[in-house]
């Protein structure tokens, strides 16, 4: 066979032409003369193949990666070695070089190309949301049948801040653009629903309570036709607190601890402890606050009876002696709580 382009008859043929004619026109790599890369001016995330990546990398590394993505090596090339270089950066434009060495049909060839990479500063969708005060959930921090104390508000603010700092490592929308300080409680506006749920969980870890979610339709996504929702998350903490007195299933107990999933109460008649599921909070009746504990004086005692003064009218009251009161002496002060006109001594 002869090459129709040069007339040679003694050379390796590639298709219809000889290897030399083939290599004259062959281009080992394809590379655009200009590449544009969009970078968020706030968080340095970049747009790649239609998606924003949040990994922080230096600007030079972004340029090298843009070159790598855009270099296309021909199928005929083997054992290729490609060297990327940044010659100089002027403002937002990087002048770059790409050198390639490889084998094509047994022949080693090399190529050099020049390319510009332009950095386009813009704002990614997430940072745009943050700038506009965007939020997906609202945590409504409330107390059941009582006012929330100032120290409870301080603790709640601290929990919200701490939780969002932890969440921000994996969620850019873990932020609180607004706190509404209302008479009935606090409303914490949280950037993402995912972090809003974490905040609600953290609040109940410390305060206990019941969590309820209420989605509300706010608009419709015109591109998909789907509804866009915000979630209101109610965190309602108990009316009772640790050391208050409650009634549950006809048992009178003193609250020993309040957790995310249960309340631990101790019966004041026999010291038996009970775990009450937090989901049954509405069935727990607050009957006395810790502040209603009174102090009286022991005026008499025997192996079976301890006699005290009723602090209401200073009349003598005989009560059954318990083991925990055996070391008390006449004249000692002792604490009590009066429930349903019955006096209970407290250790």
Short mmCIF file of C-alpha atoms in Angstrom, two decimals:
data_model
loop_
_atom_site.label_atom_id
_atom_site.label_comp_id
_atom_site.label_asym_id
_atom_site.label_seq_id
_atom_site.Cartn_x
_atom_site.Cartn_y
_atom_site.Cartn_z
CA UNK A 1 0.00 0.00 0.00
CA UNK A 2 1.12 3.54 -0.60
CA UNK A 3 0.28 6.70 1.26
CA UNK A 4 -1.99 8.94 -0.84
CA UNK A 5 -0.60 12.04 0.85
CA UNK A 6 3.18 11.51 0.49
CA UNK A 7 3.34 8.55 -1.89
CA UNK A 8 5.46 6.45 0.48
CA UNK A 9 5.19 2.68 0.12
CA UNK A 10 7.57 1.43 2.79
CA UNK A 11 6.16 2.93 5.95
CA UNK A 12 3.71 1.67 8.59
CA UNK A 13 0.19 2.58 7.68
CA UNK A 14 -2.35 4.03 10.08
CA UNK A 15 -5.67 3.71 8.39
CA UNK A 16 -5.29 5.00 4.84
CA UNK A 17 -2.13 7.07 5.43
CA UNK A 18 1.41 6.41 6.62
CA UNK A 19 2.51 6.88 10.23
CA UNK A 20 4.49 10.07 9.42
CA UNK A 21 1.53 11.78 7.74
CA UNK A 22 -0.74 10.61 10.54
CA UNK A 23 1.54 12.12 13.22
CA UNK A 24 1.80 15.45 11.35
CA UNK A 25 -1.91 16.07 11.89
CA UNK A 26 -2.36 14.10 15.11
CA UNK A 27 -3.05 16.01 18.32
CA UNK A 28 -2.31 14.06 21.46
CA UNK A 29 -4.39 16.16 23.84
CA UNK A 30 -7.29 18.59 23.54
CA UNK A 31 -7.45 21.62 25.82
CA UNK A 32 -9.63 24.75 25.63
CA UNK A 33 -7.83 28.03 25.19
CA UNK A 34 -9.84 29.47 28.10
CA UNK A 35 -11.37 27.81 31.13
CA UNK A 36 -13.70 29.56 33.54
CA UNK A 37 -14.08 28.47 37.17
CA UNK A 38 -16.78 29.83 39.47
CA UNK A 39 -15.72 30.28 43.11
CA UNK A 40 -17.84 31.55 45.98
CA UNK A 41 -16.26 34.76 47.28
CA UNK A 42 -17.54 33.99 50.80
CA UNK A 43 -16.74 30.33 51.46
CA UNK A 44 -14.36 29.50 48.55
CA UNK A 45 -16.52 26.56 47.44
CA UNK A 46 -16.45 26.00 43.68
CA UNK A 47 -18.83 24.97 40.94
CA UNK A 48 -17.77 21.71 39.30
CA UNK A 49 -19.87 19.88 36.73
CA UNK A 50 -22.97 21.72 37.83
CA UNK A 51 -22.49 21.06 41.56
CA UNK A 52 -21.04 23.23 44.31
CA UNK A 53 -18.28 21.55 46.31
CA UNK A 54 -17.67 22.82 49.84
CA UNK A 55 -14.15 21.48 50.31
CA UNK A 56 -11.77 24.36 51.01
CA UNK A 57 -8.64 24.27 48.83
CA UNK A 58 -6.15 27.01 47.85
CA UNK A 59 -6.75 28.97 44.67
CA UNK A 60 -3.70 27.49 42.89
CA UNK A 61 -5.00 23.97 43.54
CA UNK A 62 -8.37 25.02 42.08
CA UNK A 63 -6.56 26.13 38.90
CA UNK A 64 -4.64 22.86 38.61
CA UNK A 65 -7.82 20.84 39.09
CA UNK A 66 -9.58 22.90 36.42
CA UNK A 67 -6.75 22.08 33.99
CA UNK A 68 -6.89 18.37 34.87
CA UNK A 69 -10.64 18.21 34.25
CA UNK A 70 -10.33 19.84 30.85
CA UNK A 71 -7.36 17.91 29.41
CA UNK A 72 -8.63 15.18 27.08
CA UNK A 73 -6.11 12.58 25.92
CA UNK A 74 -6.66 10.86 22.56
CA UNK A 75 -7.45 7.13 22.65
CA UNK A 76 -4.39 6.26 20.55
CA UNK A 77 -1.97 7.60 23.21
CA UNK A 78 -0.29 5.28 25.72
CA UNK A 79 2.20 5.81 28.55
CA UNK A 80 1.29 9.47 28.63
CA UNK A 81 2.84 11.90 31.10
CA UNK A 82 1.23 15.33 31.50
CA UNK A 83 2.84 18.29 33.27
CA UNK A 84 0.72 21.25 34.34
CA UNK A 85 2.17 24.65 35.11
CA UNK A 86 0.99 28.09 36.19
CA UNK A 87 3.19 30.65 34.46
CA UNK A 88 1.73 33.73 36.12
CA UNK A 89 -1.47 35.01 37.71
CA UNK A 90 -2.77 38.45 36.78
CA UNK A 91 -5.74 39.38 38.90
CA UNK A 92 -8.35 36.72 38.26
CA UNK A 93 -6.62 35.22 35.19
CA UNK A 94 -3.98 32.48 35.39
CA UNK A 95 -1.77 31.92 32.34
CA UNK A 96 -1.02 28.19 32.29
CA UNK A 97 1.00 25.67 30.30
CA UNK A 98 0.32 21.97 29.67
CA UNK A 99 3.07 19.70 28.36
CA UNK A 100 2.33 16.13 27.29
CA UNK A 101 4.65 13.25 26.39
CA UNK A 102 3.37 9.87 25.21
CA UNK A 103 3.55 7.04 22.69
CA UNK A 104 1.39 6.79 19.58
CA UNK A 105 1.77 3.65 17.43
CA UNK A 106 5.25 3.11 18.87
CA UNK A 107 6.44 6.66 18.25
CA UNK A 108 7.19 8.97 21.18
CA UNK A 109 5.81 12.46 20.73
CA UNK A 110 5.44 15.54 22.88
CA UNK A 111 3.16 18.56 22.78
CA UNK A 112 2.94 21.93 24.53
CA UNK A 113 -0.25 23.93 24.96
CA UNK A 114 -1.17 27.24 26.55
CA UNK A 115 -4.39 27.95 28.38
CA UNK A 116 -6.00 30.69 30.45
CA UNK A 117 -7.96 29.87 33.60
CA UNK A 118 -10.25 32.68 34.68
CA UNK A 119 -11.58 32.75 38.26
CA UNK A 120 -15.13 34.09 38.40
CA UNK A 121 -16.07 35.30 41.87
CA UNK A 122 -19.72 34.73 42.68
CA UNK A 123 -21.92 33.66 45.58
CA UNK A 124 -22.90 30.01 46.04
CA UNK A 125 -26.55 29.17 46.79
CA UNK A 126 -25.81 28.36 50.45
CA UNK A 127 -24.01 31.65 51.15
CA UNK A 128 -26.79 33.47 49.31
CA UNK A 129 -29.27 31.90 51.71
CA UNK A 130 -27.16 32.86 54.73
CA UNK A 131 -26.90 36.48 53.55
CA UNK A 132 -30.66 36.71 53.16
CA UNK A 133 -31.36 35.31 56.64
CA UNK A 134 -32.80 32.10 55.21
CA UNK A 135 -34.11 29.51 57.66
CA UNK A 136 -35.81 26.12 57.38
CA UNK A 137 -36.91 25.52 60.97
CA UNK A 138 -38.06 27.43 64.04
CA UNK A 139 -37.50 26.02 67.53
CA UNK A 140 -40.28 27.19 69.85
CA UNK A 141 -38.90 26.89 73.39
CA UNK A 142 -41.80 26.90 75.86
CA UNK A 143 -42.62 25.73 79.38
CA UNK A 144 -45.81 23.91 80.34
CA UNK A 145 -48.08 26.09 82.53
CA UNK A 146 -45.33 28.29 83.91
CA UNK A 147 -42.94 31.08 83.02
CA UNK A 148 -39.42 30.19 81.98
CA UNK A 149 -36.76 31.42 84.38
CA UNK A 150 -33.98 33.76 83.27
CA UNK A 151 -31.33 31.14 84.08
CA UNK A 152 -33.21 28.63 81.91
CA UNK A 153 -33.15 31.09 79.00
CA UNK A 154 -29.41 31.57 79.49
CA UNK A 155 -28.87 27.82 79.52
CA UNK A 156 -31.04 27.36 76.42
CA UNK A 157 -29.12 30.07 74.52
CA UNK A 158 -25.87 28.35 75.44
CA UNK A 159 -27.17 24.94 74.29
CA UNK A 160 -28.34 26.37 70.95
CA UNK A 161 -25.00 28.09 70.33
CA UNK A 162 -22.96 25.05 71.34
CA UNK A 163 -25.02 22.69 69.17
CA UNK A 164 -24.80 24.92 66.11
CA UNK A 165 -21.03 25.31 66.45
CA UNK A 166 -20.73 21.52 66.48
CA UNK A 167 -23.13 21.13 63.54
CA UNK A 168 -21.40 23.83 61.47
CA UNK A 169 -18.51 21.42 60.82
CA UNK A 170 -20.79 19.44 58.51
CA UNK A 171 -23.70 21.81 57.80
CA UNK A 172 -23.12 25.32 56.43
CA UNK A 173 -26.69 26.26 57.34
CA UNK A 174 -26.12 25.47 61.03
CA UNK A 175 -26.65 29.04 62.14
CA UNK A 176 -29.28 31.13 63.91
CA UNK A 177 -30.10 34.33 62.02
CA UNK A 178 -32.75 35.45 64.50
CA UNK A 179 -34.00 34.88 68.06
CA UNK A 180 -37.48 36.11 68.90
CA UNK A 181 -37.78 36.89 72.62
CA UNK A 182 -41.45 36.50 73.40
CA UNK A 183 -43.39 36.66 76.65
CA UNK A 184 -44.21 32.96 76.40
CA UNK A 185 -40.71 31.80 75.42
CA UNK A 186 -38.00 31.92 72.77
CA UNK A 187 -38.21 31.26 69.02
CA UNK A 188 -34.86 30.18 67.57
CA UNK A 189 -34.70 30.46 63.77
CA UNK A 190 -32.33 27.78 62.44
CA UNK A 191 -30.83 27.72 58.93
CA UNK A 192 -31.42 24.04 58.18
CA UNK A 193 -34.06 21.57 59.30
CA UNK A 194 -31.36 18.98 60.02
CA UNK A 195 -29.58 21.27 62.49
CA UNK A 196 -32.92 22.43 63.90
CA UNK A 197 -33.69 18.84 64.91
CA UNK A 198 -30.27 18.57 66.57
CA UNK A 199 -30.96 21.74 68.55
CA UNK A 200 -34.34 20.39 69.71
CA UNK A 201 -32.71 17.12 70.79
CA UNK A 202 -30.01 18.99 72.72
CA UNK A 203 -32.60 21.11 74.54
CA UNK A 204 -34.56 18.06 75.65
CA UNK A 205 -31.34 16.35 76.78
CA UNK A 206 -30.98 19.06 79.43
CA UNK A 207 -34.56 20.16 80.08
CA UNK A 208 -36.62 17.10 79.19
CA UNK A 209 -39.98 17.85 77.63
CA UNK A 210 -42.05 16.93 74.60
CA UNK A 211 -41.09 17.69 70.98
CA UNK A 212 -43.67 18.18 68.24
CA UNK A 213 -43.09 19.11 64.60
CA UNK A 214 -45.45 21.18 62.51
CA UNK A 215 -44.59 21.73 58.80
CA UNK A 216 -46.01 24.81 57.09
CA UNK A 217 -46.22 25.37 53.35
CA UNK A 218 -44.57 28.70 52.50
CA UNK A 219 -44.25 28.63 48.70
CA UNK A 220 -43.87 26.42 45.66
CA UNK A 221 -40.72 25.59 43.69
CA UNK A 222 -41.59 26.87 40.21
CA UNK A 223 -39.10 24.54 38.52
CA UNK A 224 -40.42 21.33 40.11
CA UNK A 225 -43.92 22.28 41.21
CA UNK A 226 -43.19 20.89 44.68
CA UNK A 227 -44.17 22.70 47.84
CA UNK A 228 -41.49 24.38 49.96
CA UNK A 229 -41.99 23.92 53.69
CA UNK A 230 -40.65 25.33 56.92
CA UNK A 231 -40.81 23.23 60.05
CA UNK A 232 -41.88 24.64 63.41
CA UNK A 233 -40.48 22.43 66.19
CA UNK A 234 -42.12 22.86 69.57
CA UNK A 235 -39.97 22.02 72.60
CA UNK A 236 -42.28 22.16 75.63
CA UNK A 237 -40.40 21.63 78.88
CA UNK A 238 -42.19 20.33 82.00
CA UNK A 239 -44.06 22.47 84.49
CA UNK A 240 -42.21 20.66 87.28
CA UNK A 241 -38.49 20.84 88.02
CA UNK A 242 -36.00 18.71 89.92
CA UNK A 243 -36.97 18.50 93.65
CA UNK A 244 -40.59 19.48 92.96
CA UNK A 245 -43.41 17.15 94.06
CA UNK A 246 -45.61 15.37 91.54
CA UNK A 247 -48.46 12.89 91.41
CA UNK A 248 -48.38 10.09 88.85
CA UNK A 249 -50.71 7.08 88.85
CA UNK A 250 -51.87 8.01 92.39
CA UNK A 251 -48.29 7.99 93.70
CA UNK A 252 -46.81 11.09 95.30
CA UNK A 253 -43.17 11.48 94.30
CA UNK A 254 -40.34 13.93 94.45
CA UNK A 255 -38.60 14.59 91.15
CA UNK A 256 -35.01 13.35 91.28
CA UNK A 257 -33.99 13.92 87.66
CA UNK A 258 -35.40 14.99 84.31
CA UNK A 259 -33.96 13.58 81.10
CA UNK A 260 -34.69 13.46 77.41
CA UNK A 261 -36.85 10.35 77.57
CA UNK A 262 -37.96 10.00 81.19
CA UNK A 263 -38.52 11.55 84.60
CA UNK A 264 -37.18 9.80 87.70
CA UNK A 265 -39.48 10.21 90.69
CA UNK A 266 -39.03 8.91 94.22
CA UNK A 267 -42.05 8.13 96.35
CA UNK A 268 -41.99 10.19 99.54
CA UNK A 269 -43.61 7.44 101.59
CA UNK A 270 -41.26 4.54 100.83
CA UNK A 271 -38.39 6.05 98.75
CA UNK A 272 -39.16 3.72 95.82
CA UNK A 273 -37.97 5.16 92.51
CA UNK A 274 -39.96 5.17 89.26
CA UNK A 275 -39.01 5.95 85.65
CA UNK A 276 -41.86 7.84 84.04
CA UNK A 277 -41.72 8.08 80.21
CA UNK A 278 -41.48 11.68 79.07
CA UNK A 279 -44.20 10.97 76.50
CA UNK A 280 -46.57 10.70 79.48
CA UNK A 281 -45.75 14.24 80.65
CA UNK A 282 -49.39 15.33 80.39
CA UNK A 283 -50.31 12.66 82.96
CA UNK A 284 -47.86 14.03 85.55
CA UNK A 285 -49.46 16.48 87.97
CA UNK A 286 -47.37 19.09 89.75
CA UNK A 287 -48.67 19.30 93.32
CA UNK A 288 -45.97 21.25 95.19
CA UNK A 289 -42.90 23.28 94.28
CA UNK A 290 -39.59 22.87 96.08
CA UNK A 291 -40.05 26.44 97.31
CA UNK A 292 -43.07 25.28 99.35
CA UNK A 293 -40.96 23.04 101.62
CA UNK A 294 -41.26 24.23 105.22
CA UNK A 295 -39.14 23.81 108.34
CA UNK A 296 -40.40 22.85 111.82
CA UNK A 297 -39.08 21.66 115.17
CA UNK A 298 -39.14 18.21 116.76
CA UNK A 299 -40.83 18.46 120.16
CA UNK A 300 -40.97 14.79 121.09
CA UNK A 301 -39.92 11.36 119.85
CA UNK A 302 -40.26 7.72 120.72
CA UNK A 303 -39.25 4.50 118.95
CA UNK A 304 -42.46 4.61 116.92
CA UNK A 305 -43.60 8.27 116.93
CA UNK A 306 -41.97 11.58 116.10
CA UNK A 307 -43.89 14.67 117.23
CA UNK A 308 -43.50 18.02 115.48
CA UNK A 309 -45.11 21.43 115.43
CA UNK A 310 -47.40 22.15 112.50
CA UNK A 311 -45.86 25.38 111.10
CA UNK A 312 -49.32 26.59 110.08
CA UNK A 313 -50.84 26.79 113.56
CA UNK A 314 -48.07 25.42 115.83
CA UNK A 315 -50.22 22.51 116.95
CA UNK A 316 -48.53 19.21 117.87
CA UNK A 317 -48.65 16.52 115.16
CA UNK A 318 -47.71 12.87 115.69
CA UNK A 319 -46.08 11.12 112.70
CA UNK A 320 -44.78 7.62 112.21
CA UNK A 321 -41.08 7.29 112.99
CA UNK A 322 -38.94 6.23 110.04
CA UNK A 323 -35.46 4.81 110.11
CA UNK A 324 -33.97 7.86 108.44
CA UNK A 325 -35.20 10.12 111.27
CA UNK A 326 -33.85 7.96 114.11
CA UNK A 327 -30.77 10.15 114.63
CA UNK A 328 -32.80 13.36 115.03
CA UNK A 329 -33.17 14.78 118.57
CA UNK A 330 -35.78 16.87 120.35
CA UNK A 331 -35.24 20.51 119.42
CA UNK A 332 -33.75 19.72 116.00
CA UNK A 333 -35.21 21.39 112.94
CA UNK A 334 -36.63 19.15 110.23
CA UNK A 335 -38.06 19.81 106.77
CA UNK A 336 -41.56 18.88 105.67
CA UNK A 337 -44.04 19.25 102.85
CA UNK A 338 -47.79 19.42 103.34
CA UNK A 339 -49.83 17.71 100.60
CA UNK A 340 -53.60 17.21 100.77
CA UNK A 341 -53.54 18.30 104.43
CA UNK A 342 -51.06 15.55 105.30
CA UNK A 343 -47.55 16.32 106.51
CA UNK A 344 -44.62 14.39 105.03
CA UNK A 345 -41.23 14.68 106.71
CA UNK A 346 -38.24 15.04 104.41
CA UNK A 347 -34.76 13.78 105.06
#
